[in-house]
Coordinates of C-alpha atoms in Angstrom, one line a residue:
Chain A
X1 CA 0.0 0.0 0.0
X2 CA 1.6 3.0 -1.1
X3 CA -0.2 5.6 1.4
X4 CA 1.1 8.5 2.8
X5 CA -2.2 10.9 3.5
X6 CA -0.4 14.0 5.0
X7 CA 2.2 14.5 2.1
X8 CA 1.5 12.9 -1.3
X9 CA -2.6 12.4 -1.7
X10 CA -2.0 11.3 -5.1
X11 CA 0.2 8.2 -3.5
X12 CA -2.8 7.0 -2.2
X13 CA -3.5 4.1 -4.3
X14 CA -2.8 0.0 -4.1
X15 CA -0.5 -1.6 -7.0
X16 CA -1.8 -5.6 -7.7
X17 CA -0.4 -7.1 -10.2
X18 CA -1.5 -10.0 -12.8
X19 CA 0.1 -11.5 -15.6
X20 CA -1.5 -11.5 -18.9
X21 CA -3.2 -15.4 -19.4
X22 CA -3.7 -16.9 -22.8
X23 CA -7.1 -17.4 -22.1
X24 CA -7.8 -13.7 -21.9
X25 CA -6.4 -13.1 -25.4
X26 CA -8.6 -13.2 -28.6
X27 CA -7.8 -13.4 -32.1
X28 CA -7.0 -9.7 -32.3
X29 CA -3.7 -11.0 -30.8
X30 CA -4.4 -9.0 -27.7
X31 CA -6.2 -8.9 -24.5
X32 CA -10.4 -8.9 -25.3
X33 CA -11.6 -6.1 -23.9
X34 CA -14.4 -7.3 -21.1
X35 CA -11.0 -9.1 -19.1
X36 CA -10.0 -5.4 -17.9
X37 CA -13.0 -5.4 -15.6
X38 CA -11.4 -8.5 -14.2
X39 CA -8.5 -6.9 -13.1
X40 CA -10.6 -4.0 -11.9
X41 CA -11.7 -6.3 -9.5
X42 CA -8.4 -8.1 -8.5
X43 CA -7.5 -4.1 -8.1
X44 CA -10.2 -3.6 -5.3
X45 CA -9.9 -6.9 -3.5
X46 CA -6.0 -6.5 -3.1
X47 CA -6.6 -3.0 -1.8
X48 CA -9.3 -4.2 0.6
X49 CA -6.6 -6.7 1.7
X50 CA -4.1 -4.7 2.2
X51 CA -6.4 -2.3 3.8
X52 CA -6.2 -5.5 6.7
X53 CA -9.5 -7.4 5.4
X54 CA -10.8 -9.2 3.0
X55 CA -13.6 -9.0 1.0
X56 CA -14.6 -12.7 1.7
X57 CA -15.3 -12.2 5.0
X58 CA -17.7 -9.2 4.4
X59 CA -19.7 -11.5 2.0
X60 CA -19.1 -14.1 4.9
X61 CA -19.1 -12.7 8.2
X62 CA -21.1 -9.5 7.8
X63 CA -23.4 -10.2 4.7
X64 CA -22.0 -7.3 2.8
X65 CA -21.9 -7.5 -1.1
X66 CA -19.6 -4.7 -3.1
X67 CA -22.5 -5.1 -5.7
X68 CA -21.1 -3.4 -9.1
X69 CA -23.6 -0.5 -10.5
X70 CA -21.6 1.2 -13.0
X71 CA -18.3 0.7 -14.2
X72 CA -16.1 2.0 -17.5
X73 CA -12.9 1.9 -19.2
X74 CA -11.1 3.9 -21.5
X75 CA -8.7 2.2 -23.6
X76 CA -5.6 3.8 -24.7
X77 CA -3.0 0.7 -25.4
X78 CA -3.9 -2.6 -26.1
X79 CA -2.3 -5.4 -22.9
X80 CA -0.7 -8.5 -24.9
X81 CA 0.2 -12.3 -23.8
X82 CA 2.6 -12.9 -20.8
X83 CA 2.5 -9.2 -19.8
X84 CA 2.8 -8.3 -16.3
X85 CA -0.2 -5.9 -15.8
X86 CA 0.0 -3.2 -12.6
X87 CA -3.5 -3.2 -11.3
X88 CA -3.4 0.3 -9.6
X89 CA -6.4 1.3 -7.5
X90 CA -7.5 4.3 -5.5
X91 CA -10.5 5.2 -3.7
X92 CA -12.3 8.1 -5.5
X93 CA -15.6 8.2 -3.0
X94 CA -17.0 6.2 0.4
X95 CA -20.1 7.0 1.6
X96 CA -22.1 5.4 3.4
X97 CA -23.5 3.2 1.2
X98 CA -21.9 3.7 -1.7
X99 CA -17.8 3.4 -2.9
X100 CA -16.4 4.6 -6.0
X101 CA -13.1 3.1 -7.2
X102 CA -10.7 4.4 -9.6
X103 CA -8.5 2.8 -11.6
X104 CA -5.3 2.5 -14.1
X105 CA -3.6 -0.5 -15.6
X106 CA 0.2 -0.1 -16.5
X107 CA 2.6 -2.2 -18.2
X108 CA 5.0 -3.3 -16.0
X109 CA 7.5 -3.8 -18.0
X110 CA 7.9 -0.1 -18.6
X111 CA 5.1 1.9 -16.6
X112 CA 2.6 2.7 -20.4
X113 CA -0.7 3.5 -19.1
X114 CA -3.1 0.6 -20.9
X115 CA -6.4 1.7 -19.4
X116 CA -7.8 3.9 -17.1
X117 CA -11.3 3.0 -15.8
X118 CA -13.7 3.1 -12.7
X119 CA -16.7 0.8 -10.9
X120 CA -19.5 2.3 -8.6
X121 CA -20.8 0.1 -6.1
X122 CA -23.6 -0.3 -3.7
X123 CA -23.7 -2.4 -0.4
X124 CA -26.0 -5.3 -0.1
X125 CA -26.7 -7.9 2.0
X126 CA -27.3 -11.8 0.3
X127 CA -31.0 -11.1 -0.3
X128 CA -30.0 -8.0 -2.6
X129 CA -31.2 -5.1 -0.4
X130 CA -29.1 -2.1 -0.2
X131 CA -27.5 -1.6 3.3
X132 CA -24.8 0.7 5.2
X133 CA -21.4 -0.7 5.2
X134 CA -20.9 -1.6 8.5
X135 CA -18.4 1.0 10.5
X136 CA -15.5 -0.6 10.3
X137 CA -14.8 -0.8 7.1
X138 CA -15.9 2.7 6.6
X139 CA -12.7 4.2 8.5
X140 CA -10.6 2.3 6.3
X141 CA -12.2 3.3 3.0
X142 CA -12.0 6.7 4.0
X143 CA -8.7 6.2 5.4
X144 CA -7.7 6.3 1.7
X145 CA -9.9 9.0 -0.3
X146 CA -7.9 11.0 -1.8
X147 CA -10.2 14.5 -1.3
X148 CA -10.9 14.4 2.7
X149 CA -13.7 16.9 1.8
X150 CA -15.7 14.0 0.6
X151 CA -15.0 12.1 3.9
X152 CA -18.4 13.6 5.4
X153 CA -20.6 12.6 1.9
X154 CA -22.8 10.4 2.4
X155 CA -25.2 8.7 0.2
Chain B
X1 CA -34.9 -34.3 -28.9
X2 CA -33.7 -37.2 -31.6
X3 CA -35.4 -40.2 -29.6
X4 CA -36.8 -43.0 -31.0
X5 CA -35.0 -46.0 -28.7
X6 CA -37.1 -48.8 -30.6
X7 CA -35.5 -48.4 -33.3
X8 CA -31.8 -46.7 -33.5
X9 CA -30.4 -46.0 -30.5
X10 CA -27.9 -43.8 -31.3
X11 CA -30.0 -41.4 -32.7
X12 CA -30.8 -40.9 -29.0
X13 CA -29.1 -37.0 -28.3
X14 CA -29.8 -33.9 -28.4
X15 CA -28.6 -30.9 -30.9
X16 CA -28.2 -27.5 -29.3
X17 CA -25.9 -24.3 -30.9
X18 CA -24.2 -22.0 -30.4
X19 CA -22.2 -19.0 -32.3
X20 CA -18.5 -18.9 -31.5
X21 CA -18.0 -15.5 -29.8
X22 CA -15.4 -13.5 -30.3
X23 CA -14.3 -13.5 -26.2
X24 CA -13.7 -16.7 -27.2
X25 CA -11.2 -16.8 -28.9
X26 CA -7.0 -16.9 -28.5
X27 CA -4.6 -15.4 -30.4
X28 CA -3.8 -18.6 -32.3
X29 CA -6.8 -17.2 -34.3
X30 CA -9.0 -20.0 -33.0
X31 CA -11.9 -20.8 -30.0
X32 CA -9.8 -21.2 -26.5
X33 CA -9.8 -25.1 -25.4
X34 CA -11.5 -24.3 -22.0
X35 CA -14.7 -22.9 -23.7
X36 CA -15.9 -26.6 -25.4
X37 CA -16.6 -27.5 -21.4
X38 CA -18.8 -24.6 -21.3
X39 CA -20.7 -25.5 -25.0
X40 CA -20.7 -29.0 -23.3
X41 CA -23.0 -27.7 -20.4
X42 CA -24.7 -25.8 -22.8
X43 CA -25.7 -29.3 -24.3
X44 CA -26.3 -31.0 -21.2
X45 CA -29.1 -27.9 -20.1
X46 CA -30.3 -28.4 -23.4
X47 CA -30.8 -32.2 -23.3
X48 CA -32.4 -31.5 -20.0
X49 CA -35.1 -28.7 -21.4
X50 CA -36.0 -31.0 -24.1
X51 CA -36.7 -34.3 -21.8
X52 CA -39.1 -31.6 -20.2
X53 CA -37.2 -29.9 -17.0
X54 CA -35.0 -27.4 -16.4
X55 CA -32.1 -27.6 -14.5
X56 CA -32.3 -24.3 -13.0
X57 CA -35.4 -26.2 -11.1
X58 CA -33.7 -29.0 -9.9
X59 CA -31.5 -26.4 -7.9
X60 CA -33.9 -24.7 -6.6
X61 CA -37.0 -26.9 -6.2
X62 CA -35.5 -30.2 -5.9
X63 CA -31.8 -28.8 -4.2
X64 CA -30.3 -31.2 -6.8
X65 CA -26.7 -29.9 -8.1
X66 CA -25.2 -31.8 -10.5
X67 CA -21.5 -31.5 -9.9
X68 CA -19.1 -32.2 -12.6
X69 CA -16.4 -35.0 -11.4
X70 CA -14.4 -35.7 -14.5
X71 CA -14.4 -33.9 -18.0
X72 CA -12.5 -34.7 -20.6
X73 CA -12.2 -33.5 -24.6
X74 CA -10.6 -34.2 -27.6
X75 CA -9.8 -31.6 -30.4
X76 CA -9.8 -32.7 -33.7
X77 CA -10.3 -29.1 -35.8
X78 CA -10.7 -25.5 -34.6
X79 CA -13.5 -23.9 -34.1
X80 CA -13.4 -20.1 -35.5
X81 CA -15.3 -17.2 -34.5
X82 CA -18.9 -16.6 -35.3
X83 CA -19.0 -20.5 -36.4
X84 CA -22.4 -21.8 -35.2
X85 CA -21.3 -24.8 -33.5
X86 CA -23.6 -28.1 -33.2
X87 CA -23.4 -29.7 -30.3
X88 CA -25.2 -33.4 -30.0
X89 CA -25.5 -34.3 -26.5
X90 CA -25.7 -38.3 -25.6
X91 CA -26.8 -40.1 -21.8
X92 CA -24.0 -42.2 -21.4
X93 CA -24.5 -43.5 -18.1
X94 CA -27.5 -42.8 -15.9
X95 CA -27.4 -44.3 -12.4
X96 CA -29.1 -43.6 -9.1
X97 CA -25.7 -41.3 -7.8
X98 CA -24.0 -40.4 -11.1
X99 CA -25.2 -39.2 -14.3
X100 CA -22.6 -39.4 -17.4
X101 CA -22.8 -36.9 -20.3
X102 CA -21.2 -37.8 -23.6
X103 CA -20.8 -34.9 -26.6
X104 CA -19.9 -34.1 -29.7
X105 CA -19.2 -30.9 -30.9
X106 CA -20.0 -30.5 -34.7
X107 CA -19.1 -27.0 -37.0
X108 CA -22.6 -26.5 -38.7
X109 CA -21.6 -25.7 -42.0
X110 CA -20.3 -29.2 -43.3
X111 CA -21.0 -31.2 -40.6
X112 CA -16.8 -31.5 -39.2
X113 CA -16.7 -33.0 -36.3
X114 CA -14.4 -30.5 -34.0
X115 CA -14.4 -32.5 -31.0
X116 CA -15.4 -35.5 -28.9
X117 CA -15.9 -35.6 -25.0
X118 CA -17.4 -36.3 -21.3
X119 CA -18.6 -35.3 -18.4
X120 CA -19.4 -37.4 -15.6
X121 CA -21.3 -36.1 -12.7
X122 CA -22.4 -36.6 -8.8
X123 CA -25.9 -35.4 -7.2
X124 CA -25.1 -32.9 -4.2
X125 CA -27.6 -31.0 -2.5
X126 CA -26.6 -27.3 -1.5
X127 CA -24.6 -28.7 1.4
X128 CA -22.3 -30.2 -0.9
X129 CA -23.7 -33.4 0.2
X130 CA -24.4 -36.3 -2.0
X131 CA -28.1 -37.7 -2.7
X132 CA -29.9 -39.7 -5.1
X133 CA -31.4 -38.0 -8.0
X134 CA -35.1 -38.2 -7.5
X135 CA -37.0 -40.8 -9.5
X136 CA -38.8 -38.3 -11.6
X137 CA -35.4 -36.9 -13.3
X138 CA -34.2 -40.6 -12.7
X139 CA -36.4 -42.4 -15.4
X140 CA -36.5 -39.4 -17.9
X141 CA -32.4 -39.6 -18.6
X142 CA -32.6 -43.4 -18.6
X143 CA -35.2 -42.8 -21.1
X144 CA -32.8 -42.0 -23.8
X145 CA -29.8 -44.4 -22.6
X146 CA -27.8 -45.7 -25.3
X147 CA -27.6 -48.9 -23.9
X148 CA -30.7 -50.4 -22.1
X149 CA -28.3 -52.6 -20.1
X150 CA -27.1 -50.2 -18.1
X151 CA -30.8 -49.2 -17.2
X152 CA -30.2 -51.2 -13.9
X153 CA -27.4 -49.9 -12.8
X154 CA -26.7 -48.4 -9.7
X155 CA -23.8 -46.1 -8.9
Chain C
X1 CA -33.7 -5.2 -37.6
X2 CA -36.9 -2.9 -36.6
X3 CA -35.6 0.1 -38.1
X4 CA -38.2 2.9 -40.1
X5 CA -36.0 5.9 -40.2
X6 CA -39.1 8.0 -41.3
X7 CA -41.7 7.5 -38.5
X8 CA -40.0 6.1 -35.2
X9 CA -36.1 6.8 -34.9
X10 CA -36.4 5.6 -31.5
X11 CA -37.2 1.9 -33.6
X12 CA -34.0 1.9 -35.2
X13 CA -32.3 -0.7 -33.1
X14 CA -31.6 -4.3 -33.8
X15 CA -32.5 -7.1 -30.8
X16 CA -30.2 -10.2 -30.3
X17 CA -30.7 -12.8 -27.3
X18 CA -28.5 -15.1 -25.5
X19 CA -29.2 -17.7 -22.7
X20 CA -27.6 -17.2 -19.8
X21 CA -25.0 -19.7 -19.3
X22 CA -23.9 -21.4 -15.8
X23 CA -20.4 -19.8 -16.6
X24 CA -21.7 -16.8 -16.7
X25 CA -23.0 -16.4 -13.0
X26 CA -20.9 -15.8 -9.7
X27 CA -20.8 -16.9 -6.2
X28 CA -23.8 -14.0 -5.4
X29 CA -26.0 -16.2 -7.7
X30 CA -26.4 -13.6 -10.2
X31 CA -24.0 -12.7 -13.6
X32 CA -20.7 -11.7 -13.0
X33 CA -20.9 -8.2 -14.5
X34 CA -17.6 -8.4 -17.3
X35 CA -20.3 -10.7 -18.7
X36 CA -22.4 -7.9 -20.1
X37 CA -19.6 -6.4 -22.1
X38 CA -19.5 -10.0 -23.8
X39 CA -23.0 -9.5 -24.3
X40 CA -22.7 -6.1 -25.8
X41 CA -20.2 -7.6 -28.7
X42 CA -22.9 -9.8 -29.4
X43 CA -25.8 -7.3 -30.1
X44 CA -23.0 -5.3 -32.5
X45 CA -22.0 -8.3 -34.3
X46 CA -25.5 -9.5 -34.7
X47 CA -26.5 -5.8 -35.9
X48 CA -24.0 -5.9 -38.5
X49 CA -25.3 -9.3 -39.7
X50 CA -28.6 -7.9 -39.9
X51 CA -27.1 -4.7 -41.7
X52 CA -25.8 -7.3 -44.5
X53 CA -22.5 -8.2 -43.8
X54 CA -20.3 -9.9 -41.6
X55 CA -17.7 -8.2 -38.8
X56 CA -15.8 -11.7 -39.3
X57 CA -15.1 -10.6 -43.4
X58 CA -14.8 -7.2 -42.7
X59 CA -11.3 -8.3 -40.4
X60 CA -10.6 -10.9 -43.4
X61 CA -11.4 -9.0 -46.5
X62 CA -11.2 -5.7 -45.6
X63 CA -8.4 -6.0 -43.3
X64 CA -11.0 -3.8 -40.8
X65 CA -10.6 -4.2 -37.0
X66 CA -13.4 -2.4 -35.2
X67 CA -11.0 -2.0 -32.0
X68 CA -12.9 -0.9 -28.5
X69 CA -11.4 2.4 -27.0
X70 CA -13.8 2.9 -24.2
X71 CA -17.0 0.8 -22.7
X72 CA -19.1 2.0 -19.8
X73 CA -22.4 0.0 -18.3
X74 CA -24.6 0.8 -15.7
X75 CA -26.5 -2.5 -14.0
X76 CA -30.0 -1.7 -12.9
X77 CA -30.9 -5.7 -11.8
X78 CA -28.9 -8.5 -12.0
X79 CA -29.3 -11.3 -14.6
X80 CA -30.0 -14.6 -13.5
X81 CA -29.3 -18.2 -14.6
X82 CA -30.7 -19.6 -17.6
X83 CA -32.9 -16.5 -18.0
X84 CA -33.0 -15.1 -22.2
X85 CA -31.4 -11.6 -22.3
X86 CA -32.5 -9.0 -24.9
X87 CA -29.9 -7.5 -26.0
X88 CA -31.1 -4.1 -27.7
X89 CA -28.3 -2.3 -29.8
X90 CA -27.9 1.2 -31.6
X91 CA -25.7 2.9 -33.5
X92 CA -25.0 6.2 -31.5
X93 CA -22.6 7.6 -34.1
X94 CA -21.0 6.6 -37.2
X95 CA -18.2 9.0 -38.2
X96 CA -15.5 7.9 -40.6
X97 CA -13.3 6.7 -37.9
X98 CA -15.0 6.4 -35.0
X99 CA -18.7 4.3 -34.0
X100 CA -20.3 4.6 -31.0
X101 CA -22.9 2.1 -30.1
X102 CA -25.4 2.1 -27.4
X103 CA -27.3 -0.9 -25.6
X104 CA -30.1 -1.7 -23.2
X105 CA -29.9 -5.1 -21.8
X106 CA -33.8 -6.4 -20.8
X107 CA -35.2 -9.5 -19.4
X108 CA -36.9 -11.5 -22.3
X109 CA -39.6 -12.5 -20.1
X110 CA -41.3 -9.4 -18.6
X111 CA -38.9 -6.7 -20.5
X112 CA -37.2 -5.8 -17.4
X113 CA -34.3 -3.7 -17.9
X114 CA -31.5 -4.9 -16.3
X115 CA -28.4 -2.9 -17.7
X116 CA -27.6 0.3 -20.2
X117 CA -24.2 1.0 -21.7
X118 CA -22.3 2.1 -25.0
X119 CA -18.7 1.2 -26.5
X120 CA -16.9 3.7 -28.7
X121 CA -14.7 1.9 -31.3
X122 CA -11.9 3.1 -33.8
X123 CA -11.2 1.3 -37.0
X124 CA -7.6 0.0 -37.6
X125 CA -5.6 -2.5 -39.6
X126 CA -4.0 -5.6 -38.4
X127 CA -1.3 -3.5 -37.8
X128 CA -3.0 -2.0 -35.3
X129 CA -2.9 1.8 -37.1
X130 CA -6.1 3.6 -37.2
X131 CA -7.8 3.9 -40.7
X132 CA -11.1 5.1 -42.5
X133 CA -14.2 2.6 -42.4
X134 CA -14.6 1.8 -45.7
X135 CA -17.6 3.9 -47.8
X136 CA -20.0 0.7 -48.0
X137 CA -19.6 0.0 -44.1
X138 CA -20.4 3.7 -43.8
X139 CA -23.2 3.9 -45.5
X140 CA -25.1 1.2 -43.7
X141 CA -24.3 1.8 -40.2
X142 CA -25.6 6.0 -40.9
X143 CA -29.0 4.3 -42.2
X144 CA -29.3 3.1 -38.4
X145 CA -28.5 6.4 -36.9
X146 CA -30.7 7.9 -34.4
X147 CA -29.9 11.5 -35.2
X148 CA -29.4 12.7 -38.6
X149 CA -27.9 15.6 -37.9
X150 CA -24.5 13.6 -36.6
X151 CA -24.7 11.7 -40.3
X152 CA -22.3 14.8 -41.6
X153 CA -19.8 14.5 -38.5
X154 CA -15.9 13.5 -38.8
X155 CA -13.5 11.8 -36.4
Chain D
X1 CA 11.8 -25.5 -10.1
X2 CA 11.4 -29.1 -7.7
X3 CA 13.7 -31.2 -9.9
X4 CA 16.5 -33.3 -9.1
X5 CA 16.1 -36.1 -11.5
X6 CA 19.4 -38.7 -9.8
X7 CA 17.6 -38.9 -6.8
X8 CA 13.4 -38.5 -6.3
X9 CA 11.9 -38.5 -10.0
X10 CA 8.5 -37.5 -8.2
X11 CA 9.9 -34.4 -7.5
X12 CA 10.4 -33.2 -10.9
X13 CA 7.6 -31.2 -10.6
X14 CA 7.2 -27.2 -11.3
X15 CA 4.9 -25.4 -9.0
X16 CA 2.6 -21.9 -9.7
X17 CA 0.3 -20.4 -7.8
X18 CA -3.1 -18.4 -8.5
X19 CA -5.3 -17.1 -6.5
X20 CA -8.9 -17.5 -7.6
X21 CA -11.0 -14.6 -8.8
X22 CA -14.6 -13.9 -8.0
X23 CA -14.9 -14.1 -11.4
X24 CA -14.0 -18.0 -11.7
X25 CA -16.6 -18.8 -9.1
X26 CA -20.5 -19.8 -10.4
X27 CA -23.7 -19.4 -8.6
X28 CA -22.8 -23.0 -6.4
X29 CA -20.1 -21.0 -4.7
X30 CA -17.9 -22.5 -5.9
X31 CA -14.8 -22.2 -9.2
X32 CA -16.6 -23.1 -12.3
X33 CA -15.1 -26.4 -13.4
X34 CA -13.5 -24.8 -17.0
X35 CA -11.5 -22.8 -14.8
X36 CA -9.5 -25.6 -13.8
X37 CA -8.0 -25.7 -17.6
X38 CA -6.9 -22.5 -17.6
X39 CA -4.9 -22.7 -14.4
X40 CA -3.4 -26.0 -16.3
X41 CA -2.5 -23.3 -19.0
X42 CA -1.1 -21.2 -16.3
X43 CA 1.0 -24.6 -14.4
X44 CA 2.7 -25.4 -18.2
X45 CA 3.9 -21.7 -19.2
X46 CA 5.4 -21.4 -15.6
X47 CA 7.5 -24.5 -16.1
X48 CA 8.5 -23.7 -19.3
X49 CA 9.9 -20.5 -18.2
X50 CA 11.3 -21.9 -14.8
X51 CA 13.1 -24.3 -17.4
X52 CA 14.5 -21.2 -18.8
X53 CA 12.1 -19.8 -21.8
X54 CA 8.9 -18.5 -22.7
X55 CA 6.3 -19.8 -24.5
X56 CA 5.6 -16.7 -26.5
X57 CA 8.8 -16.1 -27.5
X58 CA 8.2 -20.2 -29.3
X59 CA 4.9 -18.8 -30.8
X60 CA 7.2 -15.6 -32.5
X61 CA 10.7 -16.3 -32.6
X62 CA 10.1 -20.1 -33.8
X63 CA 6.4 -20.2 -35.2
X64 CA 6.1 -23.4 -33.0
X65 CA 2.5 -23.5 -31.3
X66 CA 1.6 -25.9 -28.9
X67 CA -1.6 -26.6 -29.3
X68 CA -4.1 -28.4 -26.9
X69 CA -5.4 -31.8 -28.5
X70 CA -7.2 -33.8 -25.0
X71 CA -7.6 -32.6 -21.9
X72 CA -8.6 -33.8 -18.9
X73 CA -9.6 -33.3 -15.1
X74 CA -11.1 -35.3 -12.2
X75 CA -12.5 -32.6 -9.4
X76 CA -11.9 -34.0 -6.2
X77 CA -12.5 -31.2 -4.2
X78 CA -14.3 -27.9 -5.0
X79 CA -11.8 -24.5 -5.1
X80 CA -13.6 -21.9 -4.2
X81 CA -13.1 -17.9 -4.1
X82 CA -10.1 -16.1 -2.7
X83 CA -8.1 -19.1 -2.1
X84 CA -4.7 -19.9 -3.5
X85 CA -4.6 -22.5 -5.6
X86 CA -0.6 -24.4 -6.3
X87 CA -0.5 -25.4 -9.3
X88 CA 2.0 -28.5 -10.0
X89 CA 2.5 -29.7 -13.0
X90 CA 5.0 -32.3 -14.6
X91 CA 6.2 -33.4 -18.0
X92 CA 4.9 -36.3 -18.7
X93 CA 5.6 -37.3 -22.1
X94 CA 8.1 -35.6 -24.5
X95 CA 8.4 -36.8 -28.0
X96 CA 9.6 -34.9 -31.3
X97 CA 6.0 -33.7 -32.2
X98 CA 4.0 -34.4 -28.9
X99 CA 3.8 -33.4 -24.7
X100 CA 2.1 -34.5 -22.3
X101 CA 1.5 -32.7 -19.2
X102 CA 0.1 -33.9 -16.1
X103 CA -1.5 -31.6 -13.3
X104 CA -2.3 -31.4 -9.8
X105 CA -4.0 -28.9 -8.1
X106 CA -3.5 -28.4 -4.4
X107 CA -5.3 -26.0 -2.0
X108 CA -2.7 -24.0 -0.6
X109 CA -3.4 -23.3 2.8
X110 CA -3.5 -27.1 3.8
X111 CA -2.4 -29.2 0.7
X112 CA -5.6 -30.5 0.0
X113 CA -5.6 -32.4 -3.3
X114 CA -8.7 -30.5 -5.0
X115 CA -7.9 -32.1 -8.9
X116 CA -5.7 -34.2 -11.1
X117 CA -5.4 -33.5 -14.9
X118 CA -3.5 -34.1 -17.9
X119 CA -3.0 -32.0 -21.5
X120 CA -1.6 -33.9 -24.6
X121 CA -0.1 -31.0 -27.1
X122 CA 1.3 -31.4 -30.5
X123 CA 3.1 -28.6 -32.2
X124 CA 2.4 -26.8 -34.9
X125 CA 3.2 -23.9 -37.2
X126 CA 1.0 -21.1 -37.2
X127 CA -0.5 -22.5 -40.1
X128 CA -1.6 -24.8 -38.6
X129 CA 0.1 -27.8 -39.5
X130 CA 2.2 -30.2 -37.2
X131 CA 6.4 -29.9 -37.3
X132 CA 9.0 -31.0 -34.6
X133 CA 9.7 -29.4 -31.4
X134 CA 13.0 -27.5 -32.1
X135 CA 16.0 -29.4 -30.3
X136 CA 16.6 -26.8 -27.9
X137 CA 13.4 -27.1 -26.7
X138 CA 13.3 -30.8 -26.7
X139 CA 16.3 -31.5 -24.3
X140 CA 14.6 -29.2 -21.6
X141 CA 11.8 -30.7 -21.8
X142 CA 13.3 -34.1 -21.3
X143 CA 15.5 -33.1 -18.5
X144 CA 12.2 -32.9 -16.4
X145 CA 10.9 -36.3 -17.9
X146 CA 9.8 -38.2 -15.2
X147 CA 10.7 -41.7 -16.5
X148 CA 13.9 -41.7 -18.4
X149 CA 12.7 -45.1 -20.3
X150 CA 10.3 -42.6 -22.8
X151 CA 13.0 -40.2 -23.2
X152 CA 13.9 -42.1 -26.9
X153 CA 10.2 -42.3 -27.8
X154 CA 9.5 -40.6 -30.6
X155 CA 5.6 -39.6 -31.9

């Protein structure tokens, strides 16, 4: 976790990383296009983790689903076989019931942005009704907005 | 449904299709191995729809999950995007436990036979438990055995 | 294809529908949400067919690739298992380098709407460089547009 | 790289390691069984490279492709989300035109054996048509053979 709040608010993101399967290439020779919101996601868990929890014990132990309701990419360099792909994730809002994540995809191999992109999500429990994330994880969401005026939203 | 066990059994399958996608695809230009497993379940639903059920209900209604066990394939010729594919679904083995799927995946056009495999199969309930499949689904897959002699078979 | 340019614009769409497969679905019991992306290259594709020609010749023939530079969907309700998806698609603009197409995702069975989103495409060679869509590729995709007015536009 | 061929041939294994995405798992909570051939994909490239190249470097510095011709898996155990799955994988068979990998995959966390596979490949141009493994490639893959007595066969 690359997070220093009080210095560098634009350091506060999470790198992940994957390498590029074969299986997520199509006959374009590159990387088809829905796989990015893949990594999106590998992004967000890996920050929730190194946050100090994981997102399998929300779904788990508190009945909280990240439930997706928006997400995008913009495309600027197509990702090929075997790359290693930086996943790198920030937190662009947490309210109460609602988190916005932002990301960007690098090439490792020599820092070219690939993709920038974002997902929305709501908090549900398992039978699909919207509910406050519980406290706890709230702090540490918030630990790592990058605008503390939007610390106080809430949705 | 091709049934008519009186006569030829091994007209006993069923044809379902499907159009090669292009997320399915590799960059060998050609449909990524993995998918055939998902045509095969694609066939297997099918089959089921057309004996009369869905298997949507037997998870739901019945808390029947049939869990693969084994699968295997082999690749004769590539399937290519936006292909329809045929795939011809047989009941290989149908016992009281274990339920074994045989297919054949078909490329419309001419009729090349792209690839041969199985899938055999265990009855768990949600608990991941296993149980007998009820006698209603029992006597509509032995319905279109290949071989009556396996009719009596218990697994 | 519904499309009558001269009464309805809001008709000029083409519908495509796929099954959902078991694949296709996530440990929340609904579809993991790259899926709809998937889903989206399937109402394109099937427009173009409809529109009288194939995206698989235009790669072959035309050495054409209609490469995605951004995709953005917003989920309303989650698809479910085995459920037939509508997948509505329209051509938002058609400039000489650029399309933009649009989509609403519904539920076959009550017309539910489960998801909106559009993808922006460039045209390139295999070579990956950016080129002009060729004039007959043109001309169909404007006879779908909604607006008339964007029929003059360049990219 | 586990290999020490003088002393314990069952040790001439490679292992890899993934850790499953939310993605892989289906709506019985658990990874959806196709997965498990990717992750094969995933346990051969590894090898390769801990034997000292890359696979894509053979698909464009060589034009040798190896391509999947039977696969197969017995599920022993389900996988299931956010666990980190070792992949081990050994060279089974190594002739001039043909491999054969075999695969286990083991739960991380406690070594539980959760399925056994195997690949046959045979190489081929991108043309398509079948040619010999170049020698370099050969003698590395033998060094890992596991029983020296198939190291002269030739397919």
């Amino acid at each position: 976790m690359n997070s220093d709040p009080g210095r560098d608010p634009t350091k506060q993101y999470h790198d992940a990383s994957v390498r590029v399967r074969y299986a997520e290439t199509d006959q374009m020779g590159v990387v088809y296009h829905a796989n990015y919101l893949i990594w999106f996601e590998i992004g967000r868990v890996e920050l929730m983790r190194a946050l100090g929890f994981e997102y399998k014990l929300m779904e788990t132990e508190d009945d909280c689903y990240i439930v997706v309701v928006e997400a995008s990419c913009r495309y600027h360099c197509s990702a090929r076989y075997d790359e290693v792909i930086r996943i790198r994730t920030r937190i662009a809002q947490a309210a109460n019931r609602m988190i916005k994540y932002s990301y960007e995809l690098l090439r490792d191999s020599d820092g070219r942005l690939l993709a920038t992109g974002s997902t929305t999500h709501v908090i549900c429990g398992k039978d699909g009704k919207p509910k406050q994330l519980p406290q706890k994880y709230r702090e540490k969401f918030r630990s790592l907005l990058l605008e503390p005026a939007t610390r106080n939203e809430s949705a």
